[in-house]
Short mmCIF file of C-alpha atoms and ligand atoms in Angstrom, two decimals:
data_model
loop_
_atom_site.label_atom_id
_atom_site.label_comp_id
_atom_site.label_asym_id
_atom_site.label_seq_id
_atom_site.Cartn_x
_atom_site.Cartn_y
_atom_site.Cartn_z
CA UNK Q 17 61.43 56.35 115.63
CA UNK Q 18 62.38 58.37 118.76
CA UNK Q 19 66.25 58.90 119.67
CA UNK Q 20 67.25 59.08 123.26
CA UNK Q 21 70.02 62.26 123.66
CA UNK Q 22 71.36 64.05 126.73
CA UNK Q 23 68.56 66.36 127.12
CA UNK Q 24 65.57 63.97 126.36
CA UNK Q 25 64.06 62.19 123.60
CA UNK Q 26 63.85 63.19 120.34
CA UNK Q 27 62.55 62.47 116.86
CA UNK Q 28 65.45 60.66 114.84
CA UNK Q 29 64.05 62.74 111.96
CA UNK Q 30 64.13 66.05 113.68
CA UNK Q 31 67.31 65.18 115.79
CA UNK Q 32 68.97 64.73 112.72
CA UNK Q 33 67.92 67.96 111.00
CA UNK Q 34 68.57 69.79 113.91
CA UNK Q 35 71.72 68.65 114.72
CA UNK Q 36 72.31 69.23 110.95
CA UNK Q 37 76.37 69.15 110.36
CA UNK Q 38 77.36 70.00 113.73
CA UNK Q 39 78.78 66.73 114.67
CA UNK Q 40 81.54 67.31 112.17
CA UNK Q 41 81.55 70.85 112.44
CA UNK Q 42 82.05 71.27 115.95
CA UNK Q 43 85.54 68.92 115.69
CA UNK Q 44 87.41 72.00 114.98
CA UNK Q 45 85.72 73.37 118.32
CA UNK Q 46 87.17 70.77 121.24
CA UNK Q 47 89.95 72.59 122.27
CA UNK Q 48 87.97 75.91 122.49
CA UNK Q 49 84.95 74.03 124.69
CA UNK Q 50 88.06 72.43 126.87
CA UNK Q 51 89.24 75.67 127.51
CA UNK Q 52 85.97 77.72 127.95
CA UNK Q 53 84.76 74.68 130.95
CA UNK Q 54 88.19 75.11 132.20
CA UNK Q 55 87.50 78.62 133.13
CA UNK Q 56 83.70 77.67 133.94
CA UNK Q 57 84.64 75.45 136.28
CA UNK Q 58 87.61 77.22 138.00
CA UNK Q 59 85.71 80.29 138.23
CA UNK Q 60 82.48 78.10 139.64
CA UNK Q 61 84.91 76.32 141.78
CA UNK Q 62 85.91 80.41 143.24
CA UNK Q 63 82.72 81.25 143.69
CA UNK Q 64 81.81 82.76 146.99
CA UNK Q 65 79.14 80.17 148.00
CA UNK Q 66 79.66 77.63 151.11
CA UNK Q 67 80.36 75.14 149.31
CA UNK Q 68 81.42 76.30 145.87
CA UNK Q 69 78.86 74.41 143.09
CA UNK Q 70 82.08 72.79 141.95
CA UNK Q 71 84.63 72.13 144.70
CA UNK Q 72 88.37 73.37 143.65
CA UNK Q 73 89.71 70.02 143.97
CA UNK Q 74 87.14 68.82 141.48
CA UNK Q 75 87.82 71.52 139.41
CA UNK Q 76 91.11 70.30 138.82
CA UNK Q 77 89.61 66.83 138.07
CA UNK Q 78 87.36 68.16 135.60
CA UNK Q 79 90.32 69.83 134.04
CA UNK Q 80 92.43 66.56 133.98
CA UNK Q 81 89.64 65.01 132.05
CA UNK Q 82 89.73 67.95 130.15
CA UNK Q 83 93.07 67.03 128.96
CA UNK Q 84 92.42 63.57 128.36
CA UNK Q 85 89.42 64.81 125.93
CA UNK Q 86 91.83 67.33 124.03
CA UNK Q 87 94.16 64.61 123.15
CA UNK Q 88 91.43 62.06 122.23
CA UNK Q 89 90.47 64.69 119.87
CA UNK Q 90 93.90 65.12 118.42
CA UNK Q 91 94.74 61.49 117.91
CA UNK Q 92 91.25 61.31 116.50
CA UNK Q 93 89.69 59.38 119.09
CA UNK Q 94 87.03 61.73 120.59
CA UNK Q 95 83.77 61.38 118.72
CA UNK Q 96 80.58 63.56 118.59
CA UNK Q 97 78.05 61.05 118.23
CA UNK Q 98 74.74 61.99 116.73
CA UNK Q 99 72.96 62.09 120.22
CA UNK Q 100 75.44 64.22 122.16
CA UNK Q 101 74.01 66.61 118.70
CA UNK Q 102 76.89 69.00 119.66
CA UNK Q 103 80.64 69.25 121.18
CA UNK Q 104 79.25 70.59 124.10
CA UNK Q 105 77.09 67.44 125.16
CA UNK Q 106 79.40 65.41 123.75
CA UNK Q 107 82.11 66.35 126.78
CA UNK Q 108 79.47 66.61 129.20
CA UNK Q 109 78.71 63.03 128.46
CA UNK Q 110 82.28 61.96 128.97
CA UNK Q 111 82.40 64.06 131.73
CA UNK Q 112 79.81 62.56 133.57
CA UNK Q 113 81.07 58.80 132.04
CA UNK Q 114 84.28 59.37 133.62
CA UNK Q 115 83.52 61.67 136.70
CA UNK Q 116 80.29 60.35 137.19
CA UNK Q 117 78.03 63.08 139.65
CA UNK Q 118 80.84 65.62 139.31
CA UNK Q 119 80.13 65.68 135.01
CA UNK Q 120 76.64 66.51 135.87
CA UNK Q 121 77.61 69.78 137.73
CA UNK Q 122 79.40 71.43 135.57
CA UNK Q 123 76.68 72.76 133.52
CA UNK Q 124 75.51 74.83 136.35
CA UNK Q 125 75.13 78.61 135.11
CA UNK Q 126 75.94 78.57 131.51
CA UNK Q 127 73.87 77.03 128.44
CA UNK Q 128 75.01 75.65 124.80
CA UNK Q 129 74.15 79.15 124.19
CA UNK Q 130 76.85 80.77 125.96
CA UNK Q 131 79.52 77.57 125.05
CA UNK Q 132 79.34 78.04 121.40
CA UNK Q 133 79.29 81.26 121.90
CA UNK Q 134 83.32 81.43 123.85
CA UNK Q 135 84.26 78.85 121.33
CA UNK Q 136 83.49 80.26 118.16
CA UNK Q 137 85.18 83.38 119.76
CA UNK Q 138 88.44 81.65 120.62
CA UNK Q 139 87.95 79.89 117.44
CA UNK Q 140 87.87 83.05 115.51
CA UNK Q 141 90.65 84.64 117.59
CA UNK Q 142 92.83 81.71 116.54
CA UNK Q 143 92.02 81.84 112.30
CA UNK Q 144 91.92 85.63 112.46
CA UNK Q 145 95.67 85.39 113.56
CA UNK Q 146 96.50 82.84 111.54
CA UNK Q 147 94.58 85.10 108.37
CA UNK Q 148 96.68 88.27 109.67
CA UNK Q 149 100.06 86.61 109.54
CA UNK Q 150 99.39 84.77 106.05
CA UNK Q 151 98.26 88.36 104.86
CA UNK Q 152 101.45 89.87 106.23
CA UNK Q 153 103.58 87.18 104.84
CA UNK Q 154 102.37 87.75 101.24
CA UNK Q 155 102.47 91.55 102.06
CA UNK Q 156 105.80 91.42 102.57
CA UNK Q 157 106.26 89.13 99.63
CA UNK Q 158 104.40 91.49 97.37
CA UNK Q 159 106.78 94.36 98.64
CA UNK Q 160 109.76 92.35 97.96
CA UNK Q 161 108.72 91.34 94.47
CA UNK Q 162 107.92 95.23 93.84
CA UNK Q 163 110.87 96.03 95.09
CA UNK Q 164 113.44 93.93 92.91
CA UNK Q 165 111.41 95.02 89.55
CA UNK Q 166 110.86 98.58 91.24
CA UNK Q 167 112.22 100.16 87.61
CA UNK Q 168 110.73 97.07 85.05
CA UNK Q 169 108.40 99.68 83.00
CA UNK Q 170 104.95 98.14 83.09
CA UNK Q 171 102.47 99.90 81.06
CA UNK Q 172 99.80 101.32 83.42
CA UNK Q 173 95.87 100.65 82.23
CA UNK Q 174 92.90 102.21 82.44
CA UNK Q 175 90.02 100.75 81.44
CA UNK Q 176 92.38 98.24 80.27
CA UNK Q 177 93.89 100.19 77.55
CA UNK Q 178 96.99 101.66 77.10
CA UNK Q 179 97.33 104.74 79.71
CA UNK Q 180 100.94 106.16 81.21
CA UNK Q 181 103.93 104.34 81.70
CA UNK Q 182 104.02 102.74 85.21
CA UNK Q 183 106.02 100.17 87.16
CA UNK Q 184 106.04 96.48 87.86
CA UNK Q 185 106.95 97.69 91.61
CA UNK Q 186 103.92 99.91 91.42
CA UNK Q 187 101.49 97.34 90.31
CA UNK Q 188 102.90 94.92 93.22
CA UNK Q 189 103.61 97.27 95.92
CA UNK Q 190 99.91 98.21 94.81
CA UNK Q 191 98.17 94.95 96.29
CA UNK Q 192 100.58 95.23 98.63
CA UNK Q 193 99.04 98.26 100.52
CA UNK Q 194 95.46 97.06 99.69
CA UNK Q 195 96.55 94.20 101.87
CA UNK Q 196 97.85 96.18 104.78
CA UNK Q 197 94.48 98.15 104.62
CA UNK Q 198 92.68 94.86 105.02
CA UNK Q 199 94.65 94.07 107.61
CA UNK Q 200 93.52 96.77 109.48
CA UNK Q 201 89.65 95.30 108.76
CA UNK Q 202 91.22 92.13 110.21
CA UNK Q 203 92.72 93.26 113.46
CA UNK Q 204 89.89 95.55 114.05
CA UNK Q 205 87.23 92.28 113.63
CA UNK Q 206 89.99 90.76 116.04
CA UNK Q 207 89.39 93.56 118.88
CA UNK Q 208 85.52 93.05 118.25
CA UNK Q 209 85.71 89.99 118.99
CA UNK Q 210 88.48 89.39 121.56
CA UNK Q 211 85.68 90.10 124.53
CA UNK Q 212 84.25 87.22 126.54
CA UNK Q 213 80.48 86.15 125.80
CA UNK Q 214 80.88 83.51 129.15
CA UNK Q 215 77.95 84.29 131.79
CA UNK Q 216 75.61 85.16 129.49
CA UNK Q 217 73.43 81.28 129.96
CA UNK Q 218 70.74 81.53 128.31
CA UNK Q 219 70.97 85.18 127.11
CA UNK Q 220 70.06 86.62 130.71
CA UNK Q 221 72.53 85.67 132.83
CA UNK Q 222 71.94 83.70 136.31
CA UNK Q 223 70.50 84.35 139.59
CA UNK Q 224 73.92 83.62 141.32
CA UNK Q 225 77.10 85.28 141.70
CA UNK Q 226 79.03 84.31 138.51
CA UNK Q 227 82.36 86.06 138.30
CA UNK Q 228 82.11 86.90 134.77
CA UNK Q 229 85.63 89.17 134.46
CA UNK Q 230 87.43 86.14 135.92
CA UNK Q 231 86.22 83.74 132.91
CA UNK Q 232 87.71 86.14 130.67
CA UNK Q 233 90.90 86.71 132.28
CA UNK Q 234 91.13 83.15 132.62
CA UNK Q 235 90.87 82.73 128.74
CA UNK Q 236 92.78 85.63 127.94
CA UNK Q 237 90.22 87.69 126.40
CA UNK Q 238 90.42 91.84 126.72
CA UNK Q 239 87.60 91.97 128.30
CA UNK Q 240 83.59 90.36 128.80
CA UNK Q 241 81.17 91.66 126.48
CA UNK Q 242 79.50 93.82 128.91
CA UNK Q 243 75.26 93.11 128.50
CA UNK Q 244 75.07 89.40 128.30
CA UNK Q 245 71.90 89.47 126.13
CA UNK Q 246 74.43 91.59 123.35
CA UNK Q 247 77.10 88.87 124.17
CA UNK Q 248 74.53 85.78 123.15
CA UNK Q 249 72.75 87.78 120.00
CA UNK Q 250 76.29 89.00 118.71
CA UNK Q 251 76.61 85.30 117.67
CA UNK Q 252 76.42 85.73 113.87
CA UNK Q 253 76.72 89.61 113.92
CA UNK Q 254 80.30 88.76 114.80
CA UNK Q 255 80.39 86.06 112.14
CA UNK Q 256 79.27 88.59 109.62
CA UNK Q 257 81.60 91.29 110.73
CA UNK Q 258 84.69 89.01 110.76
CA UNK Q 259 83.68 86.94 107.37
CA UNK Q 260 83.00 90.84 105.91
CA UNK Q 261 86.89 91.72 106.85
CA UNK Q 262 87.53 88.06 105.04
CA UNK Q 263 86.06 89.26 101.76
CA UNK Q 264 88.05 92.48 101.49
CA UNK Q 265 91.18 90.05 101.59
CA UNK Q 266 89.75 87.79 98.89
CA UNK Q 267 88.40 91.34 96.72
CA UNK Q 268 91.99 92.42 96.71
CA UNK Q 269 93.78 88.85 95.87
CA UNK Q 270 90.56 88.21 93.60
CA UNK Q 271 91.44 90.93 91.24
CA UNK Q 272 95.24 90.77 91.39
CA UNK Q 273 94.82 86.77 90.04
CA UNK Q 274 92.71 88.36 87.55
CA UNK Q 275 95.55 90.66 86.50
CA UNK Q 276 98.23 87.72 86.86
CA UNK Q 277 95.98 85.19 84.68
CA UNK Q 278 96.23 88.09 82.38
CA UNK Q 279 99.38 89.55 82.17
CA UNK Q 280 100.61 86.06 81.92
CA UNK Q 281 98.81 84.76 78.70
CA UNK Q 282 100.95 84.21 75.54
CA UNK Q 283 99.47 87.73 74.43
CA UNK Q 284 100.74 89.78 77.12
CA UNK Q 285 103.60 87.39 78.39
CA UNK Q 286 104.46 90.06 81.17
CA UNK Q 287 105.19 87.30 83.56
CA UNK Q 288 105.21 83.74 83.84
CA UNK Q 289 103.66 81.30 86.55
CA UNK Q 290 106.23 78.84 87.75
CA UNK Q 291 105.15 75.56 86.91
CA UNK Q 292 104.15 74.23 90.29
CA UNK Q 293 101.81 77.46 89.87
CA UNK Q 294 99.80 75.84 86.86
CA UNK Q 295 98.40 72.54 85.82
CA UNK Q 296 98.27 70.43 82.37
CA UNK Q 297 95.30 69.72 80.40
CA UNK Q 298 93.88 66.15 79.98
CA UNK Q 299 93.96 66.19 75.77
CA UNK Q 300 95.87 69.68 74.80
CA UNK Q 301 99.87 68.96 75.73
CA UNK Q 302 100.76 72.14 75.42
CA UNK Q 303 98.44 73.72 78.29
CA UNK Q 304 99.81 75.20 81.49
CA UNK Q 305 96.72 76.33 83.10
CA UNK Q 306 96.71 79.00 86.07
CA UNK Q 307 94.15 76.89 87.70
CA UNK Q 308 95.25 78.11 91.03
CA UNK Q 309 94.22 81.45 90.10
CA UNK Q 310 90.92 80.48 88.86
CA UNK Q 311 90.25 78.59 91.55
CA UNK Q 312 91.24 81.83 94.04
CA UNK Q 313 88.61 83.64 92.13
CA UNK Q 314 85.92 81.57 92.97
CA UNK Q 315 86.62 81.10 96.37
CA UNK Q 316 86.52 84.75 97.09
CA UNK Q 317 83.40 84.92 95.38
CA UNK Q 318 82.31 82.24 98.02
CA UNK Q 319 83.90 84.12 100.90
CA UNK Q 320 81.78 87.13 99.75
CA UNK Q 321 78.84 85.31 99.52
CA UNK Q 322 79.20 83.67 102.94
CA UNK Q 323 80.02 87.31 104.69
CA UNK Q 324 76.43 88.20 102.52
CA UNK Q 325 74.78 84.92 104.12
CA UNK Q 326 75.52 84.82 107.72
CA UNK Q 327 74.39 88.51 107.61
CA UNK Q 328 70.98 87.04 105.57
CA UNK Q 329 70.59 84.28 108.34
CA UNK Q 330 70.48 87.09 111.23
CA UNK Q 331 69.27 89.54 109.63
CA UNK Q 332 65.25 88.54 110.49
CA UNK Q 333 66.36 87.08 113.90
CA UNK Q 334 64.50 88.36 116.48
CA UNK Q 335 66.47 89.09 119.91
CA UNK Q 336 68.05 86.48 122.37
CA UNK Q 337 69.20 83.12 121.01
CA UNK Q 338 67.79 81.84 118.03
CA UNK Q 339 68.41 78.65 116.24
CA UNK Q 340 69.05 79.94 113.07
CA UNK Q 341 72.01 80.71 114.43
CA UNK Q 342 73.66 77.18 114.41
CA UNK Q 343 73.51 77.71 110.19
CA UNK Q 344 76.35 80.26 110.07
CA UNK Q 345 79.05 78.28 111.78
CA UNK Q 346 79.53 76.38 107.96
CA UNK Q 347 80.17 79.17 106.00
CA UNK Q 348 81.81 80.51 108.72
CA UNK Q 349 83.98 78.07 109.21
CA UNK Q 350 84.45 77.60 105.47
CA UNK Q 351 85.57 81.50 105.16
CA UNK Q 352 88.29 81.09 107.32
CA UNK Q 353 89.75 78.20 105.51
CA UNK Q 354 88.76 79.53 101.93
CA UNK Q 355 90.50 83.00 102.90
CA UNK Q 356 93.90 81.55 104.77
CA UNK Q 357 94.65 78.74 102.07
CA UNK Q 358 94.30 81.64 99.15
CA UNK Q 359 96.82 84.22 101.36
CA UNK Q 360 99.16 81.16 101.88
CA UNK Q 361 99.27 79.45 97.94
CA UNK Q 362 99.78 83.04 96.54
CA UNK Q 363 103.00 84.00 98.75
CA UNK Q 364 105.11 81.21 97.18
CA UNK Q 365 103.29 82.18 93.41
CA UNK Q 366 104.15 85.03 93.75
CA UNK Q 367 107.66 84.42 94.72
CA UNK Q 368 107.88 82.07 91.72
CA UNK Q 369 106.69 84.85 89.23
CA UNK Q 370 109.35 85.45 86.14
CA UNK Q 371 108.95 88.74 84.73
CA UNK Q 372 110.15 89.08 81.45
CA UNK Q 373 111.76 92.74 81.03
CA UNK Q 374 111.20 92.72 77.25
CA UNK Q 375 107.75 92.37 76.60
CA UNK Q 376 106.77 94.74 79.31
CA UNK Q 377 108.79 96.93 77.40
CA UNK Q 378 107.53 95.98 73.99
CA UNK Q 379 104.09 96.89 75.03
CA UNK Q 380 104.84 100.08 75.07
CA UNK Q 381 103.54 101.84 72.11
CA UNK Q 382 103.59 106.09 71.37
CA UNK Q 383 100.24 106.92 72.77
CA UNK Q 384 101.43 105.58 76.15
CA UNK Q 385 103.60 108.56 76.34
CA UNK Q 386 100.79 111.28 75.11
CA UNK Q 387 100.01 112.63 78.68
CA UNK Q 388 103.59 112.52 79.55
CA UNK Q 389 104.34 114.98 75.54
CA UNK Q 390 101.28 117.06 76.98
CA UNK Q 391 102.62 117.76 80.42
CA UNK Q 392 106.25 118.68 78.84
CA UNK Q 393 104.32 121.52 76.93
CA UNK Q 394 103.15 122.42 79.91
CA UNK Q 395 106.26 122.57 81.36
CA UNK Q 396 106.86 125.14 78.66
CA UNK Q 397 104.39 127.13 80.09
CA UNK Q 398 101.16 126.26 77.18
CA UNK Q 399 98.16 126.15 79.31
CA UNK Q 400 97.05 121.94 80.23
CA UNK Q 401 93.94 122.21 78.12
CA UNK Q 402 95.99 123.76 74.66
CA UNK Q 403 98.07 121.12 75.18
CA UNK Q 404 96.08 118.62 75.52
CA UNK Q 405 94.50 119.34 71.89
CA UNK Q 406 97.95 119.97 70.72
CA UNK Q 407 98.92 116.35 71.30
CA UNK Q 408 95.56 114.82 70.42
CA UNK Q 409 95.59 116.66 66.91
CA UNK Q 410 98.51 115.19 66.44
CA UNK Q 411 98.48 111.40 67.87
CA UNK Q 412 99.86 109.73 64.34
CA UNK Q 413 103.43 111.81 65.11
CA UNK Q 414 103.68 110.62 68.12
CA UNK Q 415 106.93 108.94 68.55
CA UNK Q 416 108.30 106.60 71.46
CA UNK Q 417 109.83 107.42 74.58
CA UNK Q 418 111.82 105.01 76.07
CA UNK Q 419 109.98 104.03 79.28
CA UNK Q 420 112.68 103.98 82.01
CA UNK Q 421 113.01 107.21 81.15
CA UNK Q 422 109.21 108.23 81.51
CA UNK Q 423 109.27 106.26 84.73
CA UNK Q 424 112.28 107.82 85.93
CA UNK Q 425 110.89 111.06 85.81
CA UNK Q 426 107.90 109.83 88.29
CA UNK Q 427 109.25 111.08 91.61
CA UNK Q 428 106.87 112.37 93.51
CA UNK Q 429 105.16 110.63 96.41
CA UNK Q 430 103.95 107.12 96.33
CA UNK Q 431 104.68 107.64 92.10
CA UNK Q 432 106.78 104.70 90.52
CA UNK Q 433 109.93 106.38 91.73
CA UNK Q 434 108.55 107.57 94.95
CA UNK Q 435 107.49 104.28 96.47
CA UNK Q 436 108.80 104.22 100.19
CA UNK Q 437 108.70 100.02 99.97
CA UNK Q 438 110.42 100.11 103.28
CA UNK Q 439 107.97 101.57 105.08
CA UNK Q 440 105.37 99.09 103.93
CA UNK Q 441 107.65 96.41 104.17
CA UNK Q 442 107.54 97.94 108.33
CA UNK Q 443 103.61 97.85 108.67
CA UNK Q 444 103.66 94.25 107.35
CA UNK Q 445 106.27 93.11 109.71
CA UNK Q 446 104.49 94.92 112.63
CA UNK Q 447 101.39 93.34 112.11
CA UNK Q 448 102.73 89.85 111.42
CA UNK Q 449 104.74 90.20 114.97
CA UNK Q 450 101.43 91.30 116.65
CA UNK Q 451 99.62 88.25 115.39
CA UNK Q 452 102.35 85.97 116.74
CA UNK Q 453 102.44 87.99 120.39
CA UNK Q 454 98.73 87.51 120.39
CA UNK Q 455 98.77 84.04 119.32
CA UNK Q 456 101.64 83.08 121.91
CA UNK Q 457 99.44 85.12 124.48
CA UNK Q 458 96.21 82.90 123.70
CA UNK Q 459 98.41 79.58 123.68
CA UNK Q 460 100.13 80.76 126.90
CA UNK Q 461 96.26 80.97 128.56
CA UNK Q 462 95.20 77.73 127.13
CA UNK Q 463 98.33 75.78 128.11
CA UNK Q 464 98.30 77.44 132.24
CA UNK Q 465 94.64 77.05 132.20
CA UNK Q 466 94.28 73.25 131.53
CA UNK Q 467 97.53 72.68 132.63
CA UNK Q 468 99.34 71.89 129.17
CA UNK Q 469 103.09 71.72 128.82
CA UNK Q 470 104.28 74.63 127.73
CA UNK Q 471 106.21 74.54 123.84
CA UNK Q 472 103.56 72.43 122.79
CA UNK Q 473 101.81 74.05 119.61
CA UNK Q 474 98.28 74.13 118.70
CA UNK Q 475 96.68 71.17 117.47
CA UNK Q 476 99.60 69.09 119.48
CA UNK Q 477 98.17 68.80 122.61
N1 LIG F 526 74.68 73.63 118.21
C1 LIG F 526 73.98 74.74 118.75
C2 LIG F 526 74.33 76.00 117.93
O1 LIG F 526 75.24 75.95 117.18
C3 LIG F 526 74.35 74.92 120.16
C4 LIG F 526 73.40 75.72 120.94
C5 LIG F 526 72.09 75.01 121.09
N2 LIG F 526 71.24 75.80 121.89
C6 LIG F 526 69.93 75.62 121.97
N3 LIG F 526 69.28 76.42 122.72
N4 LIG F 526 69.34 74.71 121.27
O2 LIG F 526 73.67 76.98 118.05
#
């Protein structure tokens, strides 16, 4: 059975393994195709031809239709049918439905290619901020926690075991700074890809004078990618590049829920999930499960593997636009949601965390405190290595310390005592405020450009 689409007919087999899962997909795209044809068509409508493909007036009723689209979409009554295969045939349908000769000429100079191309970027530009706030929020959250149980002695493990006496603020403040450094990861994806791919059509670029530093002014982005056969093949090097920053958050939250389904069992009882934090079991009364945590685990496992597939999928691609292309945009997709939920459920679980004083101290047994007996015998002027032997000879007369006092004596920089949580309290405030001024700069392009009210947020259109 043949299907009749926008661009021919088709196989109803083939059009709907082709099309594959973009018709649901490509709902989180409408506001980012509205957007990108508003600055197609503006810039088209500026062009210096006698007449202009589009003329300016039209322009403007593209862009009203535009508007009327975006809040279809948002009251959930724009649909991708299985024909328009995409978002971006879908509006040129109702485009040409509503406009009638006028939808049919906005296409000129640009392909799918180069649309899905500008939306996944202002897609992306959109979830990265929203990932780089969430990871400065818990950041900040982390800090805070460290700070309040800066001097709660923690015993500090290597290999799991029993090692020196360390901090519960250094063991927060810890994930803390592993989060700021993947932050950096984050907003340097978010420079790679804040340049405009628009002009690029089919990968070549067009035999007419396309203004291709006005599109991107228009939406806001630094600057166009320069070679517009880079700017249609980055599709899915950029996905792999920004799911890659993804996974760093997800390695560092993965193993701190591995350390807080730990430290909170019965045996350690270090601290305690709040009970919104955990779940029941079915048949055993007494469970309080850290599910959450569990779950978080596996997800970043996920978000690893999709940074590990999208990079698989391109990897054999040869150059210029290539189908296989359309199969990152699920995990990609899926890695922004999969990383932002787990930065935004472990703020508040972490904010709910008890920590119970005594049993961090009770964990402390002698042989915690043998490096610490070694290094005072140093201090004494015995040579490390003497010492060493002196206190390993004699490990059964080892006898406790109290640990606030071993921790208090841990000054030096970035040491239990030394932590400077103000200063990391700063970075994750500064880059939380420069994800809001980018995200109120994007918003302030979208809203001038299709000719929103401003106030409005995103997804309120
Ligand atoms: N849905 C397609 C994708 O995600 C859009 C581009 C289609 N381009 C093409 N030449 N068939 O890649």
């Amino acid at each position: 059975m043949r299907r009749k689409t926008t661009v021919g007919e088709v196989d109803a087999e083939v059009l709907a393994y082709t099309a594959g899962q973009d018709r649901l997909l490509d709902a989180a795209l409408v506001e980012a195709d509205c957007f990108g044809t508003a600055a197609h068509v503006t810039m088209l409508s500026r062009m210096p031809l006698r007449p202009p493909p589009v003329a300016p007036a039209d322009a403007q009723r593209v862009i009203a239709e535009l508007r009327n689209i975006l809040e279809d979409s948002t009251a959930g009554k724009f649909a991708i049918t299985l024909e328009d295969q995409d978002v971006h045939l879908a509006i040129e349908r109702r485009l040409t439905e509503k406009l009638g000769d006028l939808g049919k000429r906005v296409h000129v100079c640009r392909s799918r290619n180069d649309q899905v191309a500008v939306d996944l970027r202002l897609f992306a530009k959109t979830r990265l901020l929203e990932a780089a706030s969430a990871a400065s929020e818990l950041a900040r959250v982390l800090v805070a926690f460290a700070k309040k149980h800066a001097k709660v002695p923690m015993v500090g493990r290597t290999h799991m075991q029993p090692a020196m006496p360390s901090s519960v603020g250094l063991w927060a403040s810890a994930w803390a700074e592993g989060l700021l450094d993947d932050l950096a990861l984050l907003t340097a994806a978010y420079d790679l890809n804040n340049q405009c791919p628009l002009g690029s059509a089919a990968s070549y670029g067009v035999p007419m004078p396309i203004d291709r530093q006005l599109v991107s002014d228009l939406l806001g982005f630094a600057k166009p990618v320069h070679n517009v056969l880079h700017a249609n093949q980055g599709r899915g090097k950029m996905e792999s590049v920004i799911l890659s920053a993804l996974g760093q958050v997800l390695l560092t939250l993965s193993r701190m829920a591995q350390d807080l389904i730990l430290f909170s069992m019965p045996e350690f009882g270090y601290f305690r999930l709040s009970a919104e934090f955990t779940t029941g079991s079915s048949i055993m009364p007494q469970k309080r499960n850290p599910d959450v945590l569990e779950l978080l685990r596996a997800k970043a496992a996920k978000v690893l593997a999709h940074a590990n597939l999208v990079a698989e999928i391109v990897r054999a691609a040869p150059s210029g636009y290539n189908r296989d292309l359309q199969e990152t945009k699920a995990p990609f997709m899926e890695g922004f949601d999969l990383a932002i939920s787990s930065l935004r459920i472990l703020a508040p679980l972490v904010e709910g965390l008890e920590v119970d004083g005594d049993a961090l101290r009770r964990a402390f047994g002698p042989e915690v405190f043998a490096t610490d007996r070694a290094l005072e015998l140093v201090a004494k002027g015995m040579p490390f290595r003497d010492a060493y032997h002196e206190v390993k000879a004699n490990l059964d007369k080892l006898t406790g310390q109290s640990p606030d006092e071993a921790l208090a004596a841990k000054r030096h920089l970035g040491a239990p005592m030394g932590l400077d949580f103000d200063a990391l309290d700063a970075r994750a405030k500064e880059a939380g405020n420069w994800a809001g001024r980018e995200l109120e700069q994007y918003e302030s392009h979208r809203d001038q450009l299709l000719g929103l009210k401003r106030g409005k947020t995103r997804g309120a259109v």
